[in-house]
GROMACS .gro file of C-alpha atoms in nm:
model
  433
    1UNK     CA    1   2.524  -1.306  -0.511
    2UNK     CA    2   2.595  -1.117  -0.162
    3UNK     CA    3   2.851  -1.305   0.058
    4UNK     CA    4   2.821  -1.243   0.376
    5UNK     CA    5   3.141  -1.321   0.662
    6UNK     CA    6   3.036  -1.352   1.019
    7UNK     CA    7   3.214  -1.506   1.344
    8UNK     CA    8   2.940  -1.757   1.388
    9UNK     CA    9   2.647  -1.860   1.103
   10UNK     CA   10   2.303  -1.929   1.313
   11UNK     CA   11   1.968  -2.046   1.199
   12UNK     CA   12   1.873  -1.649   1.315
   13UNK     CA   13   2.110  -1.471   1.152
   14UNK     CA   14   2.017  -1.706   0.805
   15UNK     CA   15   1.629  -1.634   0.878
   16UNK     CA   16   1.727  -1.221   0.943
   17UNK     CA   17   1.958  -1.183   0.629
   18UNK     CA   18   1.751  -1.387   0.351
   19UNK     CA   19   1.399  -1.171   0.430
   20UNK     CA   20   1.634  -0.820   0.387
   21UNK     CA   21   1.831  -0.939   0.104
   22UNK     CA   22   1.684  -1.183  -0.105
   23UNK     CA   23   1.270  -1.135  -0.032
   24UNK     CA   24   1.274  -0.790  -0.008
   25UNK     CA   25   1.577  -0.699  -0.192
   26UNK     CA   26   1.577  -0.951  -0.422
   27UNK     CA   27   1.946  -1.044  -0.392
   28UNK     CA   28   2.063  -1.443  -0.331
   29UNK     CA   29   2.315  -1.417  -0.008
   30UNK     CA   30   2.566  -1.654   0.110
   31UNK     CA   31   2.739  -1.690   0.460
   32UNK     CA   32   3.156  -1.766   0.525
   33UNK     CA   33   3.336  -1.787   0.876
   34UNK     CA   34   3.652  -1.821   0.641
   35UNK     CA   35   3.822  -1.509   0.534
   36UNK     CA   36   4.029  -1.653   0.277
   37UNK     CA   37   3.678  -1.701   0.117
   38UNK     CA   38   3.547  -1.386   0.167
   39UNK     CA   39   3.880  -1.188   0.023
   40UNK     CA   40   3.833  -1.384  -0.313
   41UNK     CA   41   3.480  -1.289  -0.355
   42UNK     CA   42   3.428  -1.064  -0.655
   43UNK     CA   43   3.110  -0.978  -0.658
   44UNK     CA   44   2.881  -0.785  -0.330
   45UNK     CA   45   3.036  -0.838   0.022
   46UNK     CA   46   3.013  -0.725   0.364
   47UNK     CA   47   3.105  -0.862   0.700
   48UNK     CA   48   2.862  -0.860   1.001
   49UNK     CA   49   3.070  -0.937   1.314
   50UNK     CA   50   3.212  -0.748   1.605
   51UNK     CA   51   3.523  -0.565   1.459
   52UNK     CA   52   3.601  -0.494   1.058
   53UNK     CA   53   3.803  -0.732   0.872
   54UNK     CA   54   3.945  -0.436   0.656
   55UNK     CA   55   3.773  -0.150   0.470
   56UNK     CA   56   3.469  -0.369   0.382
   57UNK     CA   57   3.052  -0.293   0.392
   58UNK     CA   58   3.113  -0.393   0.768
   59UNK     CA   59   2.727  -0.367   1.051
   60UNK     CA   60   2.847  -0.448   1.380
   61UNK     CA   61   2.689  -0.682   1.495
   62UNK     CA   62   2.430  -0.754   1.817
   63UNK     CA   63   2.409  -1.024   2.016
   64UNK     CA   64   2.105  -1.153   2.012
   65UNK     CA   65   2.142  -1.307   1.634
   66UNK     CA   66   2.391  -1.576   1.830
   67UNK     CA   67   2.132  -1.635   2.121
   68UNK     CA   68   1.920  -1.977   2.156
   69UNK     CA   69   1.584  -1.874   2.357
   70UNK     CA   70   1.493  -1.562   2.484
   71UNK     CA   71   1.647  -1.326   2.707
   72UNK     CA   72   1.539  -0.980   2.827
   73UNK     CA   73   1.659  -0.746   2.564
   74UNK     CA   74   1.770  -0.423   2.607
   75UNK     CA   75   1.600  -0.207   2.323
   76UNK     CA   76   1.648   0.205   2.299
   77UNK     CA   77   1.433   0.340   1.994
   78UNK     CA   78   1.629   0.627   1.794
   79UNK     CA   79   1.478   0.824   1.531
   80UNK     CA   80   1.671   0.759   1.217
   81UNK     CA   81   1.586   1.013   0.974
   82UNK     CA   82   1.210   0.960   0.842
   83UNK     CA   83   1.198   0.678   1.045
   84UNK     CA   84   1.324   0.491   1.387
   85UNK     CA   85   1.512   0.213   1.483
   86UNK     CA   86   1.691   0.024   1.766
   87UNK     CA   87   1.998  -0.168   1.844
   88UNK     CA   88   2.198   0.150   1.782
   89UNK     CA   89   2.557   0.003   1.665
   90UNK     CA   90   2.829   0.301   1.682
   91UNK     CA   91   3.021   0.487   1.406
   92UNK     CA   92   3.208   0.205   1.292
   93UNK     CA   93   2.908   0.049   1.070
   94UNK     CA   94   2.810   0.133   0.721
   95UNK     CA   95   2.471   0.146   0.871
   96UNK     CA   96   2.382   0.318   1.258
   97UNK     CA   97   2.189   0.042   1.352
   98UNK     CA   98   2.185  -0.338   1.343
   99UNK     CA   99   1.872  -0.387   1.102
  100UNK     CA  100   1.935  -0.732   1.059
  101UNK     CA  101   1.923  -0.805   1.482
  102UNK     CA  102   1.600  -0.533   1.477
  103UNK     CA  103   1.422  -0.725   1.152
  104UNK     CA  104   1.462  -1.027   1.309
  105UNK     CA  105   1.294  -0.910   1.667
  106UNK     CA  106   1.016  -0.777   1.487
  107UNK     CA  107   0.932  -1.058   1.218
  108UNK     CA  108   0.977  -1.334   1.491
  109UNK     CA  109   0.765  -1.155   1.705
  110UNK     CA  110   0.982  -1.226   1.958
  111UNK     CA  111   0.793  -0.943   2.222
  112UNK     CA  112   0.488  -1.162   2.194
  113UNK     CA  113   0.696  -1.457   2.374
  114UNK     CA  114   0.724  -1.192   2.645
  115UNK     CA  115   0.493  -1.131   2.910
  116UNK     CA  116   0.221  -0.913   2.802
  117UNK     CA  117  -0.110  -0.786   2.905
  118UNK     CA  118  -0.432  -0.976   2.664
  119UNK     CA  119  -0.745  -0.826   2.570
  120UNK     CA  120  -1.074  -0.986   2.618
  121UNK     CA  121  -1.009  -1.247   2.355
  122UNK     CA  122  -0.659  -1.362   2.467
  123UNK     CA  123  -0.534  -1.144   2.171
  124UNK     CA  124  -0.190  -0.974   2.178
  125UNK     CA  125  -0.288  -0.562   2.109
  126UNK     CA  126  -0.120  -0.324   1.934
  127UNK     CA  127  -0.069  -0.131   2.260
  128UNK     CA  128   0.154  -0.365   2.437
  129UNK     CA  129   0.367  -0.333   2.121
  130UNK     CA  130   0.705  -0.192   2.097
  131UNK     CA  131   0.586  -0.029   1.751
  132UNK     CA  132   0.280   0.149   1.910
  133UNK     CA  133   0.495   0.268   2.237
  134UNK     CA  134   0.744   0.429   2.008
  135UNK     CA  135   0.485   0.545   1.706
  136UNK     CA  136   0.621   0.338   1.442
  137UNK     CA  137   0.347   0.132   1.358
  138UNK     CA  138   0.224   0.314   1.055
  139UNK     CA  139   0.553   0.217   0.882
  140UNK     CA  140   0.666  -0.136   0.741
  141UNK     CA  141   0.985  -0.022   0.906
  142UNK     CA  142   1.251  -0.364   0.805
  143UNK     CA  143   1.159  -0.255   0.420
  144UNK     CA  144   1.228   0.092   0.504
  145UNK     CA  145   1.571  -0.043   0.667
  146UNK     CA  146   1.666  -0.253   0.368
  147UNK     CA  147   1.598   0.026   0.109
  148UNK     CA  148   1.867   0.210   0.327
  149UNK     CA  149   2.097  -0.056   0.327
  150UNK     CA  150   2.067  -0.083  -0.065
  151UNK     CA  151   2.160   0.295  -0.097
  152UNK     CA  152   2.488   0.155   0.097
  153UNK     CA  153   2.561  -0.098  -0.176
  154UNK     CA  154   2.466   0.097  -0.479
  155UNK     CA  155   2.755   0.385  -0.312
  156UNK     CA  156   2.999   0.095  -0.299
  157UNK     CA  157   2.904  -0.135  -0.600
  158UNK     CA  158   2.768   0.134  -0.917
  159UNK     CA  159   2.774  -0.141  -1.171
  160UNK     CA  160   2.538  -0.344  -0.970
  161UNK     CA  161   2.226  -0.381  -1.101
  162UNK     CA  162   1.962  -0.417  -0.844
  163UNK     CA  163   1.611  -0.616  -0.906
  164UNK     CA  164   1.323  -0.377  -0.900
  165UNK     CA  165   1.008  -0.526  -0.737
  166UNK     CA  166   0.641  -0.366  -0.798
  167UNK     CA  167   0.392  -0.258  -0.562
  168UNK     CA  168   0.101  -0.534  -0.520
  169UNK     CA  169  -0.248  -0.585  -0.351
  170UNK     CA  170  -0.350  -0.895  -0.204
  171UNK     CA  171  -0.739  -0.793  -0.100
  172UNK     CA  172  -0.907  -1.069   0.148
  173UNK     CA  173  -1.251  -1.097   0.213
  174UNK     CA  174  -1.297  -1.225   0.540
  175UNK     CA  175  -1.679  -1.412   0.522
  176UNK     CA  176  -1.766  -1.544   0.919
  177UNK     CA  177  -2.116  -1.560   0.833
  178UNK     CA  178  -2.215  -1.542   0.432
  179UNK     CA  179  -2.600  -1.432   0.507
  180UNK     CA  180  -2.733  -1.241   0.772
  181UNK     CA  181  -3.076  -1.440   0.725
  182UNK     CA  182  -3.066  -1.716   0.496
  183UNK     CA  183  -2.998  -2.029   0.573
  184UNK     CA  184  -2.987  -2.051   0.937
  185UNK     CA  185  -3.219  -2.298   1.023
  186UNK     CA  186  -3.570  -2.320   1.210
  187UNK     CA  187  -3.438  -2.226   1.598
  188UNK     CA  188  -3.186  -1.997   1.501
  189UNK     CA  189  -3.478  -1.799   1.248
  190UNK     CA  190  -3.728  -1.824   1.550
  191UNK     CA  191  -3.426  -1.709   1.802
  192UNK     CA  192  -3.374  -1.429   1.595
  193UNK     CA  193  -3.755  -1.311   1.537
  194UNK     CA  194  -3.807  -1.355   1.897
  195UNK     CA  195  -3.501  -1.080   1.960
  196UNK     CA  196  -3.616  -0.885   1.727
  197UNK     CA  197  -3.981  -0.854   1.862
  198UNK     CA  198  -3.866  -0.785   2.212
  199UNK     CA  199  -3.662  -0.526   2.124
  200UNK     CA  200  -3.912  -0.328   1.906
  201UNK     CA  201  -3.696  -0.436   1.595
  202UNK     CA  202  -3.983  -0.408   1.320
  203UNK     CA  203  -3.777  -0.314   1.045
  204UNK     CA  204  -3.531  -0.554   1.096
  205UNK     CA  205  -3.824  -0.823   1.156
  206UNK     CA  206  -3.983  -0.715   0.818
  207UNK     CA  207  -3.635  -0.722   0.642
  208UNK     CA  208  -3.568  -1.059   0.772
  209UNK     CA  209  -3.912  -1.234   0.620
  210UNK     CA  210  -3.902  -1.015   0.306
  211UNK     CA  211  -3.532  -1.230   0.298
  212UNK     CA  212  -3.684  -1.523   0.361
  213UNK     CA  213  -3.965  -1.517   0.105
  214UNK     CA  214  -3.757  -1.426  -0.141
  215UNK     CA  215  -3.843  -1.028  -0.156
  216UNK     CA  216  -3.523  -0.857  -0.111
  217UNK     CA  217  -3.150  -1.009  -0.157
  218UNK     CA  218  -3.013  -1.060   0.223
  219UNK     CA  219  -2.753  -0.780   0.349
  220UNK     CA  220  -2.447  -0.978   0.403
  221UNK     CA  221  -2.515  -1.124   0.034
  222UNK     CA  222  -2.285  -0.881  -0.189
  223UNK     CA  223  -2.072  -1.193  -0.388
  224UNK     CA  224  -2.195  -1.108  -0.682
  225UNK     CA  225  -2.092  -0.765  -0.597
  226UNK     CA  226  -1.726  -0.868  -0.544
  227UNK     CA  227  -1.700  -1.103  -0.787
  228UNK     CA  228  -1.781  -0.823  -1.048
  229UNK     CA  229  -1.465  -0.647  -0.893
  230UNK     CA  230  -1.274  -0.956  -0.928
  231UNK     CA  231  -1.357  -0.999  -1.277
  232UNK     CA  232  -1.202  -0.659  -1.361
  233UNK     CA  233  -0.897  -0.654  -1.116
  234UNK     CA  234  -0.551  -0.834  -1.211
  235UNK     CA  235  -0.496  -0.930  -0.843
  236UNK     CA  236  -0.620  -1.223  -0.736
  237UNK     CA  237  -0.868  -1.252  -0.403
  238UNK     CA  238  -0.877  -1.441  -0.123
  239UNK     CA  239  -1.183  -1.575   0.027
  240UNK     CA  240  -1.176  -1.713   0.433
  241UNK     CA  241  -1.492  -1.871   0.454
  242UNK     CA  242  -1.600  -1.951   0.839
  243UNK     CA  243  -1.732  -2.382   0.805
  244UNK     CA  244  -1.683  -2.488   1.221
  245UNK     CA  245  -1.927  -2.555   1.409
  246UNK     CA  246  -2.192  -2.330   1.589
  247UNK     CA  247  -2.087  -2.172   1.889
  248UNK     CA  248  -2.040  -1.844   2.115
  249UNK     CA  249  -1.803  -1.681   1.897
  250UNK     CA  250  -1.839  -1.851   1.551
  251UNK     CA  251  -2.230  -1.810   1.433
  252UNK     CA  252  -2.170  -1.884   1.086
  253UNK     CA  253  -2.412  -2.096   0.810
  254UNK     CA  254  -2.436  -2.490   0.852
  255UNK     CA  255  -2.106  -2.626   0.615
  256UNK     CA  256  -2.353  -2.921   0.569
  257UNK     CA  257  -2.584  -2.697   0.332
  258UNK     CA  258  -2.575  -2.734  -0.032
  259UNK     CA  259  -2.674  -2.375  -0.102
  260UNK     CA  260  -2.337  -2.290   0.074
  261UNK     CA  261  -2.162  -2.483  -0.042
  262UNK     CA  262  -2.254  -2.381  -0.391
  263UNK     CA  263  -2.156  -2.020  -0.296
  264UNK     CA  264  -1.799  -2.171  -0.206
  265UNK     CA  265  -1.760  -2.325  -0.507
  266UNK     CA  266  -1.856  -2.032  -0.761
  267UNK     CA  267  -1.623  -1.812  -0.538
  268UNK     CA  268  -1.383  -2.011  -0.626
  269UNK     CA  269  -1.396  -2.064  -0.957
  270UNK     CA  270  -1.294  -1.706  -0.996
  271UNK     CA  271  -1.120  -1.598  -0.670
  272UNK     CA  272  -0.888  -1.815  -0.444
  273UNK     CA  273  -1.035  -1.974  -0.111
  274UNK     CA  274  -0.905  -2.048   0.237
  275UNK     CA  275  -1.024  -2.113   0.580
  276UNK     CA  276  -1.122  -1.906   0.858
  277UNK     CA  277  -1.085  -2.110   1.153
  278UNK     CA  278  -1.285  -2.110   1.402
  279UNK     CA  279  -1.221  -1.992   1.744
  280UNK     CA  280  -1.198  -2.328   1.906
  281UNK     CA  281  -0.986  -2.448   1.645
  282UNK     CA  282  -0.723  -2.194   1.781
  283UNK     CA  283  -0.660  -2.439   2.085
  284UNK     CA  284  -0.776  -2.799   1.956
  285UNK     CA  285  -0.562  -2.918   1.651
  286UNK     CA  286  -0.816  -3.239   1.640
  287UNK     CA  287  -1.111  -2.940   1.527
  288UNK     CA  288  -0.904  -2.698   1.281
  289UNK     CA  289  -0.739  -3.065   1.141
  290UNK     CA  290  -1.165  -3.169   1.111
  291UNK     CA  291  -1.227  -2.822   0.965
  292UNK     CA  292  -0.941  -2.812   0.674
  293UNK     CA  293  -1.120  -3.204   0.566
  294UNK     CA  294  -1.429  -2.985   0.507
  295UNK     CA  295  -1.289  -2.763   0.350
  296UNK     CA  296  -1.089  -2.944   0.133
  297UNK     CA  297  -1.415  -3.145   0.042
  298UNK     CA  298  -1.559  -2.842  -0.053
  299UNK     CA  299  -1.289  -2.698  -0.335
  300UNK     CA  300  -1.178  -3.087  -0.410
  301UNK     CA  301  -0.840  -2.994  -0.365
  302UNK     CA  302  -0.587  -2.914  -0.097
  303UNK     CA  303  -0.600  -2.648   0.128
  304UNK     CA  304  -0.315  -2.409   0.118
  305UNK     CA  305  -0.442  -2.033   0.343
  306UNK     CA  306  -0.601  -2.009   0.643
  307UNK     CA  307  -0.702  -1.751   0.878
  308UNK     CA  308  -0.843  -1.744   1.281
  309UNK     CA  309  -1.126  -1.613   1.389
  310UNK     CA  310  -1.121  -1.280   1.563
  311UNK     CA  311  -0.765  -1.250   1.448
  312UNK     CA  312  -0.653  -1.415   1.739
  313UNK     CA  313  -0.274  -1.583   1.752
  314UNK     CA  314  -0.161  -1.783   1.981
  315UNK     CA  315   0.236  -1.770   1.948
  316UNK     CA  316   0.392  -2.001   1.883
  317UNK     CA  317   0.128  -2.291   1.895
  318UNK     CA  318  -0.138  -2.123   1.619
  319UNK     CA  319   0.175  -2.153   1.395
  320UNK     CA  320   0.309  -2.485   1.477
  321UNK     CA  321  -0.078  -2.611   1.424
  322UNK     CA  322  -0.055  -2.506   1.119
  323UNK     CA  323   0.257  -2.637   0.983
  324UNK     CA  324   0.193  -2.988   1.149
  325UNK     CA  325  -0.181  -2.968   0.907
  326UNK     CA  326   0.085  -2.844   0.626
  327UNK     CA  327  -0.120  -2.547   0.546
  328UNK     CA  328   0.124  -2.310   0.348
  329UNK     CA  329   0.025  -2.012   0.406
  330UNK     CA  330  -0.169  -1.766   0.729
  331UNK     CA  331  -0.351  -1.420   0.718
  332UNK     CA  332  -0.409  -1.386   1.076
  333UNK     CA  333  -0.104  -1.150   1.116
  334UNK     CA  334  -0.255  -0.776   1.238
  335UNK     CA  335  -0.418  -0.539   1.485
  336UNK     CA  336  -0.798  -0.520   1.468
  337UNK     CA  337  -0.833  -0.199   1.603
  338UNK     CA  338  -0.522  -0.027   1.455
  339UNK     CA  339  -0.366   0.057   1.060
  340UNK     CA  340  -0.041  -0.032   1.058
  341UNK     CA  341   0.261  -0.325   1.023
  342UNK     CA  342   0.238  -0.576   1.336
  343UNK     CA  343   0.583  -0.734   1.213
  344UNK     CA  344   0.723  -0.415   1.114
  345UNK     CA  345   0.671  -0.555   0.715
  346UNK     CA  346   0.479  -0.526   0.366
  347UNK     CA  347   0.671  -0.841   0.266
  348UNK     CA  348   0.555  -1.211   0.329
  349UNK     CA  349   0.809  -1.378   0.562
  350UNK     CA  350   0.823  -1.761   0.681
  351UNK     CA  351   0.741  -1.839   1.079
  352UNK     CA  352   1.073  -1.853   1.267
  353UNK     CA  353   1.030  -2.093   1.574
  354UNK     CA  354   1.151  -1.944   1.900
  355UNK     CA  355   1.174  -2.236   2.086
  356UNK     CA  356   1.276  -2.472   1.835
  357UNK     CA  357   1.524  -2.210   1.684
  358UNK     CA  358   1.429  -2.294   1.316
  359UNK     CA  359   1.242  -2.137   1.023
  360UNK     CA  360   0.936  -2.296   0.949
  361UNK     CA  361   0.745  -2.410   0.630
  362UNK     CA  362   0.470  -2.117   0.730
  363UNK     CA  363   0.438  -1.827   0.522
  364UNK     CA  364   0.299  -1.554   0.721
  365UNK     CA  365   0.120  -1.268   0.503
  366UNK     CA  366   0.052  -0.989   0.728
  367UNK     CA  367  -0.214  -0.766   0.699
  368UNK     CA  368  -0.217  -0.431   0.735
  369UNK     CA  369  -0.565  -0.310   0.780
  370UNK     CA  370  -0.913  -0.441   0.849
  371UNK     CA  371  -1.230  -0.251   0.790
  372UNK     CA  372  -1.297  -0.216   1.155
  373UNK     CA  373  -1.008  -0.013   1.248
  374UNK     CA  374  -1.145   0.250   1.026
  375UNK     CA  375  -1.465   0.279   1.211
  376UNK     CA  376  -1.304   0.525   1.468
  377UNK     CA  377  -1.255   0.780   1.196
  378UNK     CA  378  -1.590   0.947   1.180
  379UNK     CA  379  -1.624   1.094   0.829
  380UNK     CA  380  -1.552   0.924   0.491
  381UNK     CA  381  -1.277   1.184   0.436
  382UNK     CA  382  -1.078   1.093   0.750
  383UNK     CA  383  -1.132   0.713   0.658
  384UNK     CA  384  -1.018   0.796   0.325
  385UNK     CA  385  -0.718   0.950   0.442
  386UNK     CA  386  -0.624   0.690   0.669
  387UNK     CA  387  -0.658   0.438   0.428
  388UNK     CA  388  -0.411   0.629   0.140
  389UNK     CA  389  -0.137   0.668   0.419
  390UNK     CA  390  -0.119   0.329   0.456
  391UNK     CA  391  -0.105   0.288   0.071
  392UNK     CA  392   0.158   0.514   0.068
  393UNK     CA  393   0.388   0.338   0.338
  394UNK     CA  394   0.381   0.015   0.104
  395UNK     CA  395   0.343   0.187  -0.201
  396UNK     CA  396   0.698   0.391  -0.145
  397UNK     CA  397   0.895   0.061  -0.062
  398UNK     CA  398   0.686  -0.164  -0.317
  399UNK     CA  399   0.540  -0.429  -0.089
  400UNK     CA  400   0.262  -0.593  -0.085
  401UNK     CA  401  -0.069  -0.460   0.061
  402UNK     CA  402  -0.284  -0.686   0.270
  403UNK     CA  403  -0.658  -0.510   0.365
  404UNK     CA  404  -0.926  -0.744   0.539
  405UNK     CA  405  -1.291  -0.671   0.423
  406UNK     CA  406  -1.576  -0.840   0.513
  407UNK     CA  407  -1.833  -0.946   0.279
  408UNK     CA  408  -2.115  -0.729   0.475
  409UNK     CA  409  -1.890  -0.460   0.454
  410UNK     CA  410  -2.029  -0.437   0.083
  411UNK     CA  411  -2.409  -0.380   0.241
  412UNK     CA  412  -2.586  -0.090   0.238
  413UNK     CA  413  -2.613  -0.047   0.582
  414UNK     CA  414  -2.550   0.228   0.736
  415UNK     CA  415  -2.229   0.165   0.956
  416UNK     CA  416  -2.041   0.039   0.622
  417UNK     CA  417  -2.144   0.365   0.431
  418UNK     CA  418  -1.852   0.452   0.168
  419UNK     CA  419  -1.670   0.160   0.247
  420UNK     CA  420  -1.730   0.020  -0.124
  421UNK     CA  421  -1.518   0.380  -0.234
  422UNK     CA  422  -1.269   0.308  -0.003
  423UNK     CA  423  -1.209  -0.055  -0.135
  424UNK     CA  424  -1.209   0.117  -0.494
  425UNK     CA  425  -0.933   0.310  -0.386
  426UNK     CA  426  -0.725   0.028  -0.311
  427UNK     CA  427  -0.780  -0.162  -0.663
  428UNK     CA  428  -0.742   0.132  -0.829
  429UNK     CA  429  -0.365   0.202  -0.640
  430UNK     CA  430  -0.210  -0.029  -0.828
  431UNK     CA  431  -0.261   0.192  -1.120
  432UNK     CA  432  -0.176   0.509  -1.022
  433UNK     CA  433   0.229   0.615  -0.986
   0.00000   0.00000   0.00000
């Protein structure tokens, strides 16, 4: 075990320390304000305060670990080597840079507290981040940090022997709307034939009633598809399925209809399922509380993932919704538009409450890249290569890797061409060295 003497133990500095020693590291830690303590230790140590104590593992320490609320922090990036960092901490430290004071900035999201322009969703974008502004992004930058702080202890302690941890996937398949034809009802069937005759549609018009007679399988339809990949993959999947109501933003199938809810069911009996909240659930507790019953109907047990529509977070009261429903664990974590580590980790990490000043129940699995933000790229290649740099970044500190895929992405139409390779290539990374 890794004791750790400080000046002042805070619900922060607990919250910063356990993720970069015990959930990435793997390595229990322990906290002492008594020195007497600390000296008869005889196993790792260091001190993270404001001066040394003696010739001890000693990272100065920054303020903001012994704050209550926020303040406006003063943050210089620096490159460090292959990477960057911030809260530079003098010559004094074992490390350059307070990592435990920078983790805790980025996993707490504490610049999303801050004022901050919103897109057309209310969403928080990757361009208002700090990681974007200072090209970071594409690294899960507080593993990279503790992997550097390890090198420290292995220097100091030889005999130690340090946990390894393997390189995982966690694939999600994000379903807002399992058919693109079936089952949506009378109006919404006329709605749709009526669009598609007024815009000169004919071959989606003839696609949609050789669907609805039974002719052809309907595009968004490729379970069978993905269960076939889950049959021959160790990790397990995870299913959001989309069951609020209809509105502007959700347009999903009727959670009423026993065809549907037959699909939920054989999902689950070989991959695991959560909820995709809807967008009005985001702001009314009373509808994501009604949508998690459903749900829970539905599987016949309780509900422990769930993810928002249109990956849209509303900080801190998404969270706090969440842990009042006591739903375990959320997926809503990322950028749409952009690859890359919103919290500046591959590793899951609980919700630490800004306002409350605690760490919460909520696991929050971030992910790291949804099939959208690889539309940009315009050939397979580039998409290809995007996609293996990510897997790379986790792959070198052996984290876990989150992609979002959607179960049309699995179609044959043309905008999700190759995308079926490019999920290949992430089941098959957990094989390759």
């Amino acid at each position: 075990m890794l004791l750790v003497y400080t000046h002042k133990i805070t619900p922060r500095l607990k919250y910063a320390f356990k993720q970069v020693f015990t959930r990435i590291l793997g390595i229990p830690v322990d906290f002492t304000t008594t020195i007497e303590d600390f000296i008869a230790h005889d196993s790792l140590k260091m001190s993270y305060t404001r001066q040394p104590l003696s010739n001890e593992i000693f990272v100065r320490s920054h303020d903001i670990l012994y704050e209550q609320g926020l303040s406006d922090v003063e943050i210089s990036v620096q490159d460090w080597e292959e990477t960057k960092c911030f809260f530079f901490n003098g010559d004094k430290s074992a490390i350059p840079f307070d990592i435990f004071s920078a983790s805790f900035y980025l996993l707490s999201r504490y610049e999303e507290y801050l004022p901050h322009v919103k897109d057309q969703y209310g969403r928080f974008t990757a361009q208002e981040s700090l990681a974007y502004k200072h090209d970071f992004l594409h690294q899960p930058v507080v593993d990279i940090w503790a992997y550097k702080f390890k090198k420290v202890f292995q220097e100091n302690y030889p005999d130690f022997q340090f946990p390894e941890r393997q390189y995982t996937i966690k694939p999600i398949i994000d379903v807002p709307s399992a058919y693109n034809f079936k089952l949506k009802g009378i109006m919404r069937t006329f709605g749709g034939t009526v669009k598609d005759l007024f815009s000169f549609n004919f071959k989606k018009l003839y696609y949609r009633y050789m669907v609805l007679f039974g002719l052809k399988r309907d595009t968004y339809d490729t379970f069978k598809y993905i269960i076939n990949k889950q049959k021959h993959s160790q990790f397990k999947f995870l299913f959001f399925f989309l069951i609020g109501d209809y509105s502007t933003y959700d347009k999903g199938i009727d959670a009423q209809k026993k065809k549907f809810i037959t699909l939920i069911k054989q999902v689950a009996d070989y991959c695991q399922v959560g909820l995709k909240a809807s967008y009005f659930a985001l702001e009314d507790i009373s509808i994501l509380k009604k949508e998690k019953g459903r749900m829970e109907a539905i599987l016949n047990t309780s509900l422990t993932a769930s993810r928002h529509s249109f990956s849209k977070l509303n900080l801190p009261e998404s969270y706090r919704n969440l842990v009042e429903l006591e739903i375990l664990e959320d997926y809503t974590m990322g950028y749409v538009n952009h690859p890359g580590f919103r919290a500046g980790t591959c590793t899951p990490f609980f919700f630490y409450d800004l306002d409350y000043e605690i760490q919460t129940p909520l696991k929050i699995c971030s992910y790291h890249l949804l099939d959208y933000s690889l539309l940009k790229f315009q050939s397979l290649l580039d998409k290809k290569k995007a996609l293996n740099e990510i897997i790379y970044q986790v792959k070198k500190v052996h984290g876990e890797f989150v992609p979002v895929f959607h179960n049309y992405t699995f179609s044959e139409v043309d905008r999700w061409k190759g995308y079926k390779d490019l999920f290949n290539i992430i089941l098959e990374s957990a094989h390759e060295n």
